Structure formats: structure tokens, C-alpha cells
Coordinates of C-alpha atoms in Angstrom, one line a residue:
M216 CA 0.1 -0.2 -0.1
L217 CA 2.8 2.3 0.8
D218 CA 4.3 1.8 -2.5
A219 CA 1.3 2.5 -4.1
S220 CA 0.5 5.8 -2.4
F221 CA 3.1 7.6 -4.1
L222 CA 1.2 6.9 -7.2
E223 CA -1.9 8.3 -6.0
A224 CA -0.1 11.5 -4.4
E225 CA 1.7 12.3 -8.0
D226 CA -1.8 11.6 -9.4
S227 CA -3.6 14.1 -7.0
D228 CA -1.4 17.2 -7.9
P229 CA -0.4 17.8 -11.5
H230 CA 2.7 20.1 -10.3
V231 CA 4.3 17.3 -8.6
S232 CA 6.9 14.6 -9.9
L233 CA 7.3 11.9 -7.2
A234 CA 10.8 10.6 -8.5
V235 CA 14.0 10.5 -6.1
G236 CA 17.3 10.4 -7.7
A237 CA 20.8 10.7 -7.0
V238 CA 23.8 12.6 -8.8
S239 CA 27.3 10.6 -8.9
I240 CA 30.1 13.2 -10.3
I241 CA 32.9 11.0 -11.9
E242 CA 36.1 11.6 -12.4
G243 CA 37.3 11.7 -16.2
P244 CA 37.7 11.3 -19.1
A245 CA 33.8 10.3 -19.5
P246 CA 33.6 6.8 -21.6
V247 CA 32.3 6.4 -25.1
Y248 CA 28.5 6.7 -24.8
S249 CA 27.7 3.6 -26.4
E250 CA 30.3 1.8 -24.0
L251 CA 28.1 3.1 -20.7
V252 CA 24.6 2.1 -22.5
S253 CA 25.9 -1.4 -23.1
A254 CA 27.1 -1.3 -19.5
F255 CA 24.1 -0.2 -17.7
G256 CA 21.7 -2.5 -20.1
E257 CA 23.3 -5.4 -18.6
R258 CA 23.5 -4.5 -15.2
A259 CA 20.0 -3.5 -15.2
Q260 CA 19.2 -7.0 -16.2
S261 CA 20.2 -8.0 -12.7
I262 CA 17.4 -5.5 -11.0
P263 CA 14.0 -6.5 -11.8
R264 CA 12.4 -3.2 -11.0
C265 CA 14.7 -2.3 -13.9
T266 CA 13.2 -4.0 -16.7
Q267 CA 9.8 -4.3 -15.3
K268 CA 6.6 -1.4 -15.7
L269 CA 3.5 -1.2 -13.9
H270 CA 0.3 -3.2 -14.3
T271 CA -2.8 -1.7 -12.9
L272 CA -6.5 -2.8 -12.6
P273 CA -9.2 -0.8 -13.8
F274 CA -11.6 1.1 -10.9
D275 CA -8.8 0.4 -8.6
L276 CA -10.0 -3.4 -8.2
G277 CA -6.7 -4.0 -6.9
A278 CA -3.1 -2.4 -5.8
P279 CA -1.0 -2.0 -8.7
G280 CA 1.8 -4.6 -9.4
W281 CA 4.7 -5.1 -11.9
V282 CA 5.1 -7.0 -14.6
D283 CA 8.0 -7.9 -17.1
D284 CA 8.1 -5.3 -19.9
P285 CA 8.3 -7.4 -23.1
H286 CA 9.4 -4.2 -24.9
F287 CA 12.3 -3.1 -22.5
D288 CA 14.6 -1.5 -24.4
I289 CA 17.9 0.4 -22.3
S290 CA 18.1 3.4 -25.0
H291 CA 14.8 4.7 -23.5
H292 CA 16.0 4.7 -20.1
V293 CA 19.6 6.2 -20.9
H294 CA 20.0 9.8 -22.0
H295 CA 23.1 12.1 -22.7
V296 CA 23.8 15.7 -22.5
A297 CA 26.2 18.1 -21.9
L298 CA 26.3 21.4 -19.7
P299 CA 26.4 24.7 -21.2
E300 CA 30.1 26.3 -20.6
P301 CA 31.3 26.9 -17.9
G302 CA 29.7 23.5 -16.6
D303 CA 30.0 24.7 -12.9
D304 CA 27.3 23.9 -9.9
A305 CA 24.7 26.5 -11.2
E306 CA 24.5 24.8 -14.6
L307 CA 24.7 21.2 -13.3
F308 CA 22.0 22.3 -10.4
S309 CA 19.8 23.8 -13.3
M310 CA 20.0 20.6 -15.1
V311 CA 19.0 18.4 -12.3
A312 CA 16.4 20.7 -11.4
Y313 CA 14.7 20.5 -14.7
I314 CA 15.4 16.6 -15.4
M315 CA 13.6 16.0 -12.0
E316 CA 10.6 18.1 -12.8
Q317 CA 9.6 16.0 -15.6
R318 CA 7.4 12.9 -14.8
L319 CA 8.6 9.2 -15.6
D320 CA 6.8 7.5 -18.4
R321 CA 4.4 4.9 -16.8
E322 CA 4.0 3.2 -20.4
R323 CA 7.7 1.8 -19.1
P324 CA 9.8 0.9 -16.3
L325 CA 10.0 4.0 -13.8
W326 CA 13.7 4.6 -14.3
E327 CA 15.8 6.7 -16.2
C328 CA 19.7 7.5 -16.3
W329 CA 21.1 10.8 -17.6
V330 CA 24.7 11.4 -18.6
I331 CA 25.8 14.7 -18.0
E332 CA 29.4 16.1 -19.7
G333 CA 30.8 19.5 -19.8
L334 CA 31.8 19.3 -15.7
P335 CA 34.5 21.1 -14.6
E336 CA 38.2 19.2 -14.6
G337 CA 36.7 16.9 -17.3
R338 CA 34.5 15.2 -14.9
W339 CA 31.0 13.8 -15.7
A340 CA 28.3 12.4 -13.9
T341 CA 25.0 10.5 -14.2
L342 CA 21.8 11.2 -12.6
I343 CA 19.9 8.1 -11.5
K344 CA 15.9 8.8 -11.4
I345 CA 13.7 6.3 -9.8
H346 CA 10.1 6.6 -8.8
H347 CA 9.2 6.5 -5.3
C348 CA 6.8 3.8 -5.7
I349 CA 9.7 1.7 -6.5
A350 CA 11.6 1.9 -3.5
D351 CA 12.6 4.2 -0.6
G352 CA 16.1 5.7 0.3
I353 CA 17.8 2.5 1.1
A354 CA 16.3 0.2 -1.3
T355 CA 17.3 3.3 -3.9
A356 CA 20.9 3.3 -2.8
Q357 CA 21.1 -0.5 -3.1
M358 CA 19.8 0.0 -6.8
L359 CA 22.6 2.3 -7.5
A360 CA 25.3 0.4 -6.0
K361 CA 24.0 -2.4 -8.3
L362 CA 25.0 -0.1 -11.7
S363 CA 28.4 0.7 -10.2
D364 CA 31.4 -1.7 -11.2
D365 CA 31.4 -3.7 -7.8
G366 CA 28.0 -3.9 -7.2
A367 CA 26.2 -3.5 -3.7
G368 CA 28.6 -3.6 -1.0
E369 CA 29.0 -2.3 2.4
T370 CA 27.1 0.7 3.8
F371 CA 26.1 2.7 6.6
A372 CA 22.6 1.7 6.3
G373 CA 23.9 -1.2 9.1
N374 CA 24.1 1.4 11.6
I375 CA 20.2 2.4 11.9
R376 CA 18.0 1.3 14.7
A377 CA 15.8 -1.3 12.4
A378 CA 18.8 -2.9 10.8
Q379 CA 20.2 -3.8 14.4
Q380 CA 17.0 -5.0 16.1
T381 CA 17.2 -8.4 16.6
A382 CA 13.7 -9.1 18.8
P383 CA 12.7 -13.0 19.0
S384 CA 9.5 -13.6 17.2
I385 CA 6.4 -14.6 19.2
L386 CA 6.6 -18.3 17.6
S387 CA 10.0 -18.3 19.0
L388 CA 8.7 -17.4 22.6
L389 CA 6.3 -20.3 22.4
R390 CA 8.9 -23.0 21.2
P391 CA 7.6 -26.2 23.4
R392 CA 10.5 -27.0 26.6
L393 CA 10.6 -29.6 29.2
N394 CA 9.2 -27.7 31.8
P395 CA 5.7 -26.4 31.7
V396 CA 6.0 -23.6 34.1
S397 CA 8.9 -22.1 32.1
W398 CA 7.1 -22.2 28.9
M399 CA 3.9 -20.8 30.3
G400 CA 6.2 -18.0 31.7
D401 CA 6.8 -17.5 28.3
V402 CA 3.9 -17.1 26.9
W403 CA 2.7 -14.6 29.6
R404 CA 5.7 -12.4 28.7
A405 CA 5.4 -12.5 24.6
T406 CA 1.4 -11.6 25.6
V407 CA 2.6 -8.7 27.9
A408 CA 5.2 -7.5 25.2
A409 CA 2.7 -7.8 22.4
T410 CA 0.0 -5.9 24.1
S411 CA 2.8 -3.1 25.2
A412 CA 3.9 -2.4 21.5
A413 CA 0.5 -2.2 20.2
E414 CA -0.4 0.4 23.0
H415 CA 2.7 2.1 22.4
A416 CA 1.9 2.4 18.6
V417 CA -1.4 3.6 19.5
V418 CA 0.1 6.5 21.7
G419 CA 2.3 7.2 18.9
A420 CA -0.4 7.1 16.3
A421 CA -2.4 9.5 18.3
E422 CA 0.3 12.0 18.8
L423 CA 1.2 12.2 15.2
T424 CA -2.5 12.5 14.2
A425 CA -2.8 15.3 16.7
R426 CA 0.3 17.2 15.0
V427 CA -1.0 16.6 11.6
L428 CA -4.1 18.1 12.4
S429 CA -2.6 21.3 14.3
A430 CA -2.6 24.4 12.7
D431 CA 1.1 25.4 13.4
Q432 CA 2.5 28.8 12.6
D433 CA 2.0 30.4 8.6
S434 CA 5.4 30.4 6.6
S435 CA 6.5 30.9 3.4
L436 CA 7.8 27.4 3.9
N437 CA 4.3 26.0 3.1
G438 CA 1.8 26.5 0.2
P439 CA 1.0 25.5 -3.2
V440 CA 4.0 24.8 -5.5
T441 CA 4.3 25.2 -9.2
R442 CA 5.9 22.6 -11.7
M443 CA 9.1 23.9 -11.9
R444 CA 12.1 23.3 -9.7
R445 CA 15.3 24.3 -8.4
Y446 CA 18.0 22.3 -7.0
S447 CA 21.1 22.9 -4.8
A448 CA 23.6 20.7 -2.4
A449 CA 25.9 21.4 0.5
L450 CA 29.0 19.2 0.9
V451 CA 30.8 18.6 4.4
D452 CA 33.3 16.0 5.6
L453 CA 31.8 13.1 7.3
S454 CA 34.7 13.5 9.8
V455 CA 33.6 16.7 11.0
M456 CA 30.6 15.8 11.4
K457 CA 31.6 12.6 13.6
E458 CA 33.7 15.3 15.7
V459 CA 30.8 17.1 16.7
C460 CA 28.7 14.0 17.4
R461 CA 31.6 12.9 19.8
D462 CA 32.0 16.2 21.7
F463 CA 28.4 16.6 22.1
D464 CA 27.3 12.9 22.6
V465 CA 24.9 13.2 19.8
T466 CA 24.1 11.2 16.4
L467 CA 25.0 12.2 13.4
N468 CA 21.3 12.8 12.4
D469 CA 21.3 15.0 15.0
V470 CA 23.9 17.2 13.7
A471 CA 22.8 16.9 10.1
L472 CA 19.1 18.1 11.7
A473 CA 20.8 20.9 13.6
A474 CA 22.4 22.7 10.7
I475 CA 19.3 22.4 8.5
T476 CA 17.7 24.1 11.8
S477 CA 20.0 26.8 11.7
S478 CA 19.8 27.3 7.7
Y479 CA 16.2 27.7 7.8
R480 CA 16.5 30.0 10.4
T481 CA 18.7 32.3 8.4
M482 CA 16.7 31.8 5.9
L483 CA 13.0 33.0 7.8
L484 CA 14.8 36.0 8.8
S485 CA 16.0 36.6 6.0
R486 CA 12.6 36.9 4.2
G487 CA 11.5 38.9 7.0
E488 CA 9.6 36.2 8.6
S489 CA 9.6 35.5 12.5
P490 CA 10.9 31.9 13.3
G491 CA 8.5 31.2 15.8
S492 CA 8.5 28.0 17.8
H493 CA 6.0 26.0 15.6
A494 CA 7.5 27.4 12.4
L495 CA 9.5 24.2 11.5
R496 CA 7.2 21.0 11.8
T497 CA 9.7 18.6 10.0
L498 CA 9.0 15.3 8.4
V499 CA 11.3 13.0 9.1
P500 CA 11.3 9.4 7.2
V501 CA 12.4 6.6 9.7
S502 CA 13.4 3.1 8.3
M503 CA 12.0 0.2 9.2
R504 CA 14.0 -2.1 6.9
S505 CA 15.9 -5.0 8.7
A506 CA 19.4 -6.1 7.6
D507 CA 17.8 -8.9 6.0
H508 CA 15.5 -6.9 3.7
F509 CA 18.5 -4.4 2.2
D510 CA 17.7 -6.4 -1.4
V511 CA 14.1 -6.2 -1.3
T512 CA 13.1 -3.2 -3.4
D513 CA 10.0 -1.8 -2.0
N514 CA 9.2 1.1 0.7
R515 CA 9.6 0.3 4.1
V516 CA 9.6 3.6 5.9
S517 CA 7.6 5.1 9.0
A518 CA 7.8 8.6 10.1
M519 CA 8.3 11.5 13.1
L520 CA 7.3 15.2 13.4
P521 CA 9.7 16.9 15.4
L522 CA 9.9 20.6 15.7
L523 CA 12.7 22.1 14.7
P524 CA 13.9 24.7 16.8
V525 CA 14.1 27.7 14.5
D526 CA 13.0 30.0 17.3
E527 CA 16.6 29.4 19.1
P528 CA 19.5 31.4 17.9
D529 CA 22.5 29.9 19.8
P530 CA 23.5 26.9 17.3
V531 CA 24.7 24.6 20.4
K532 CA 21.5 25.0 22.0
Q533 CA 19.9 23.9 18.7
L534 CA 21.5 21.1 18.6
E535 CA 20.9 19.9 22.3
I536 CA 17.3 20.6 21.9
V537 CA 17.3 18.8 18.6
H538 CA 18.8 15.8 20.0
R539 CA 16.3 15.9 23.1
R540 CA 13.3 16.3 20.6
L541 CA 14.1 13.2 18.4
T542 CA 14.8 11.4 21.5
E543 CA 11.5 12.1 22.7
A544 CA 9.8 11.1 19.4
K545 CA 11.4 7.9 19.2
G546 CA 10.6 7.0 22.6
S547 CA 6.6 8.5 22.1
G548 CA 5.8 5.9 19.7
Q549 CA 5.7 7.9 16.8
R550 CA 7.7 5.7 15.0
E551 CA 5.6 2.4 15.4
G552 CA 2.4 4.6 15.3
A553 CA 2.9 5.8 11.7
G554 CA 3.9 2.0 10.8
A555 CA 0.8 1.0 12.3
V556 CA -1.6 3.1 10.2
V557 CA 0.1 2.1 7.0
A558 CA 0.2 -1.3 7.7
A559 CA -3.7 -1.0 8.6
A560 CA -4.3 1.1 5.6
G561 CA -3.0 -2.1 3.5
N562 CA -5.6 -4.4 4.9
L563 CA -8.3 -2.0 3.7
P564 CA -10.0 -3.0 0.1
F565 CA -7.5 -1.0 -2.3
A566 CA -10.4 1.3 -3.7
L567 CA -11.0 2.9 -0.5
S568 CA -7.3 3.6 0.4
A569 CA -6.4 4.7 -3.1
W570 CA -9.6 7.1 -2.6
A571 CA -8.6 8.7 1.0
I572 CA -5.4 9.2 -0.7
R573 CA -6.4 11.2 -3.2
L574 CA -8.5 12.8 -0.8
L575 CA -6.1 13.5 1.9
T576 CA -3.0 14.6 -0.7
R577 CA -5.4 17.3 -2.1
L578 CA -6.6 19.2 1.0
P579 CA -4.0 22.2 2.0
Q580 CA -2.0 21.4 5.3
K581 CA -0.2 23.9 7.1
S582 CA 1.1 21.7 10.3
V583 CA 4.4 20.3 8.5
T584 CA 6.9 22.8 6.6
A585 CA 9.8 20.9 5.7
L586 CA 11.2 17.4 4.7
A587 CA 14.3 15.9 5.9
T588 CA 15.4 12.5 5.1
N589 CA 18.8 10.4 6.0
V590 CA 19.7 8.1 3.4
P591 CA 22.7 6.0 4.7
G592 CA 25.2 5.2 1.5
P593 CA 28.2 3.2 0.9
R594 CA 31.0 2.9 3.0
G595 CA 33.5 2.7 0.0
R596 CA 34.2 4.7 -2.7
Q597 CA 32.4 3.5 -5.9
R598 CA 33.7 3.6 -9.4
V599 CA 32.0 3.5 -12.5
L600 CA 33.3 1.9 -16.0
G601 CA 36.7 2.4 -14.1
R602 CA 36.1 6.0 -12.9
D603 CA 36.2 7.1 -9.3
V604 CA 32.9 8.3 -7.9
V605 CA 33.9 11.6 -6.6
E606 CA 30.4 12.9 -4.6
I607 CA 26.9 11.3 -4.7
L608 CA 24.5 14.2 -4.0
P609 CA 20.8 13.0 -3.5
I610 CA 17.7 14.2 -4.8
P611 CA 14.4 14.3 -2.9
P612 CA 11.0 15.1 -4.3
I613 CA 8.8 17.9 -2.8
A614 CA 4.9 17.6 -2.5
L615 CA 1.9 18.0 0.1
H616 CA 2.0 21.9 -0.1
L617 CA 6.2 21.3 1.4
R618 CA 7.9 23.9 -0.7
T619 CA 11.7 22.5 0.0
G620 CA 13.0 18.9 0.7
I621 CA 16.4 18.3 2.2
A622 CA 17.7 14.5 1.4
M623 CA 21.2 13.7 3.1
V624 CA 23.6 10.8 2.3
S625 CA 26.7 9.7 3.7
Y626 CA 29.2 8.2 1.0
A627 CA 32.8 7.1 1.9
D628 CA 34.4 10.3 3.7
R629 CA 31.6 12.9 2.7
F630 CA 28.3 13.9 4.1
S631 CA 26.1 15.7 1.3
F632 CA 22.7 17.6 1.5
G633 CA 20.6 17.8 -1.5
I634 CA 18.0 20.0 -1.4
T635 CA 14.9 20.3 -4.3
A636 CA 12.7 23.5 -3.7
D637 CA 9.7 25.1 -5.9
F638 CA 11.1 27.4 -8.5
D639 CA 9.1 30.4 -7.8
S640 CA 9.1 30.3 -4.0
A641 CA 12.4 29.4 -3.1
P642 CA 14.8 31.4 -5.2
D643 CA 16.9 31.2 -2.1
V644 CA 17.7 27.4 -2.1
D645 CA 21.4 28.1 -2.7
A646 CA 21.6 30.3 0.4
L647 CA 19.8 27.5 2.3
A648 CA 22.8 25.2 1.0
R649 CA 25.4 27.6 2.4
G650 CA 23.8 27.9 5.5
I651 CA 23.7 24.3 6.0
E652 CA 27.5 24.0 5.7
D653 CA 28.2 27.4 7.9
A654 CA 26.4 25.6 10.7
V655 CA 28.3 22.6 10.7
R656 CA 31.9 24.8 10.6
C657 CA 30.4 26.7 13.0
L658 CA 29.4 23.5 15.4
A659 CA 32.8 22.1 14.7
K660 CA 34.2 25.7 15.8
V661 CA 32.8 25.5 19.0
N662 CA 34.2 21.9 19.7
R663 CA 37.7 23.2 19.2
K664 CA 37.2 25.8 22.0
R665 CA 35.5 23.2 24.3

């Protein structure tokens, strides 16, 4: 149901394209185009979704499925463009925005690869674009890795909470033992644990619902969007981020969200707005993917809705508040509650669920103003046809009246922020990117003075 919801949300707003993507900046010289097409065509065969297309039923009688495309042709999916001189970030980001604002053709497998030449220093890039109905962030990263020379290797995804959970199943707890008293004790503990988890999810779902229905502070970050997009990116050293984590005893996600908070505060002030305490309710997707499902291509995410403290001017206090609020959100059951809602929707007749999604996505909402999603990337450097991948820049979509969206990815020794924004309402997207970099540097500088 979660996969199909991205199709329904896209259908509800003609101004959005719900594709996700990533730009890989690669050392030159670029290979011969035909050689690249041939290599990607061969590698795509090992990824089922790359050669499958949507199969839908009339009148929403059932959820869409995937069928092999009998006419699959790699030339429909790999395209070749060159940047105008000087080929710097401005030209690259403009090209990325243009490509991502176009919807994918649902008559074919829902992905594209754009080979982009003309970057400075003889470099080139690939932009892989995949519809969100196919995969979430971690699954998308796995797909992209399979298009590289070495395939999907070790990733930072093993560090996420869901991947590390090894809770025993109820069936294992109910395994018969020789001592009936001990067996009955296991049954009781399993029942109590299941009841406690259900209560936790119900409380979390209620909290999420209350926050979605609340009318938070009006903000220029929220409102209708146009068809056109802007894109920008921020790049920092992963070692600097980890140093801040150690010195303040926080997580990498805490540091990233604190940097985003600081930059949004600066943006709102520059727009003449007062960043109040309820100005930045943020949708933070949370992976529900266990380690043994990294290779499964689908969406397995839940969500939290923390308030980022844009009303706080001090960067250290911002970080402390972000850490506290995320810890509270994790403990409140928001993650489990959102997952329970999605699971419950999956048990409804698809026609009813599809109708509900279309209705809800058409309604204007003012409670959530930003998206911030963190995707663990490859630990080691990737190569494409023998060339080193220097940077990976993530590309999130925007929808649901969110005029900006930020995706983050850790890759080797780098941490990057990719920002998608509505063209008309967010002309200052580059300033938002620079503000993130400045905020990380500021926190690192505070560390050295401590």
C-alpha cells in the first residue's frame, strides 16, 4: 500500500513528480556513450524493477503490480546531455532540477539514467532517477550501487536502528520446553510484550494525528507549488560531522538536523519572517528495514514529526534541543504509530485506500513545513567503468505543499545534503545550502574551543 500511495499522491497534484534520484560526480574522462549504455543495459538486467513496468487494474479493483516489460529497451532509459559552459554547479543544478521536474513515463519501467558531460576538470556525472513507488531511500541506494562496477557493497545502513533490531518472534518464544511452568512464563511475557507494543503504537499514532491536524505558524515554506524546480547541494566532511557527534554525545542525524535548523532560521529571517517555535514542523522518514531486507526493492519507512527549534538563535542550544526532541519522538511511539497506520491501510480494500489518499493529498495542510530524510550510503568509494565516483548528491521530491525538501546521504568520507525547492517560492535555495555548510563549521569550531 505504501508503494502505491506515491502513485496516488502524484496523480492528485499535476505540479509534482514523485521521483527520487542521485547525482554521481565521476572523474574523467567520460567513457564512450555506447560503452556506457551497454554496461548499464547489462547491469539493469540484474535489477528486476529496472525491466518491469506497472500493471494497474481498472476502477482500483486491486493494488498496482509489476510485470516484465516485453519491449524493454535500454535506449529508452539512458540519455545523454552536456552542460553549457562553464559547466559549474549552477549549470549542473539547473539541469538536475529540469530533469527531475519531468514525470516518468508509466508505460515503461519507472527509471532513467542521464549521462551529463561538460563538468569542470574533465569530470562527468550520472543522474539516476527512480519513481518513489519503487523504492525508499535505502532500497534506492542499493539499486544505484548495483549499477556501479563493484555492485552493492557495505553501506552505512547497517547502523540504523531497524537493521540492528534482533527481537525474537512470538513463535520462537512459544517453542515447547520440557518445563511447562517455564513455557507458560514465556507465553505470558510474549503476550505482555505484544500488548505493550500495541499500546505504544496507538499512543504514537494519536500523537502524529494531533500534530498533523494542528494549525502551526504560517510560513512561506508551506503552500502550493508550481511545476518548476530548483536544486542545490551542501557538502561537508563526514569526519567533521562525527567529531561534533563525539564532543556533544549526539547522533549524526542530530548534527545534520541542527545544521538544517540553523540554515532555515537564517532563511526565514532573510525573508522578513519571525521564526517562531512552531514554524518548522518537519517530516523525518524513519527506516523500518531490517538488515536481511536490504536487497528487497520496496518502501519500508515510517515517520516522525519533530519541531525543529528555529526560534533558538544559539547553535549549541539548537543541537541540544534537536537531540532531546528526536529522542522524545523515538520514545513516544511515533515511529511505530506511523508504521501501524500504514499496515492498517494495507488491510483495507485498495479502492477505499486509494480514494482516501487522493482526498487527503488534495487538502491543503499547514502543519508540516519541511522534509528531511537521511539515507545511509556506501562506506567505500564506488567506480563506474573504472572511474572514481567523487561525490554522491541525493535528490528528494517535494509534494503536499512542502516547498523545500532536503535529503542527506553519507558516502565514504563525505556527507552531502541535496535540496529540492519550488522554483517560484524558493529562489534562495543556494543560500539554504550554504547555511547548512556554515552551521556545521560553526559547531565544529565550538568543539575546538571546548
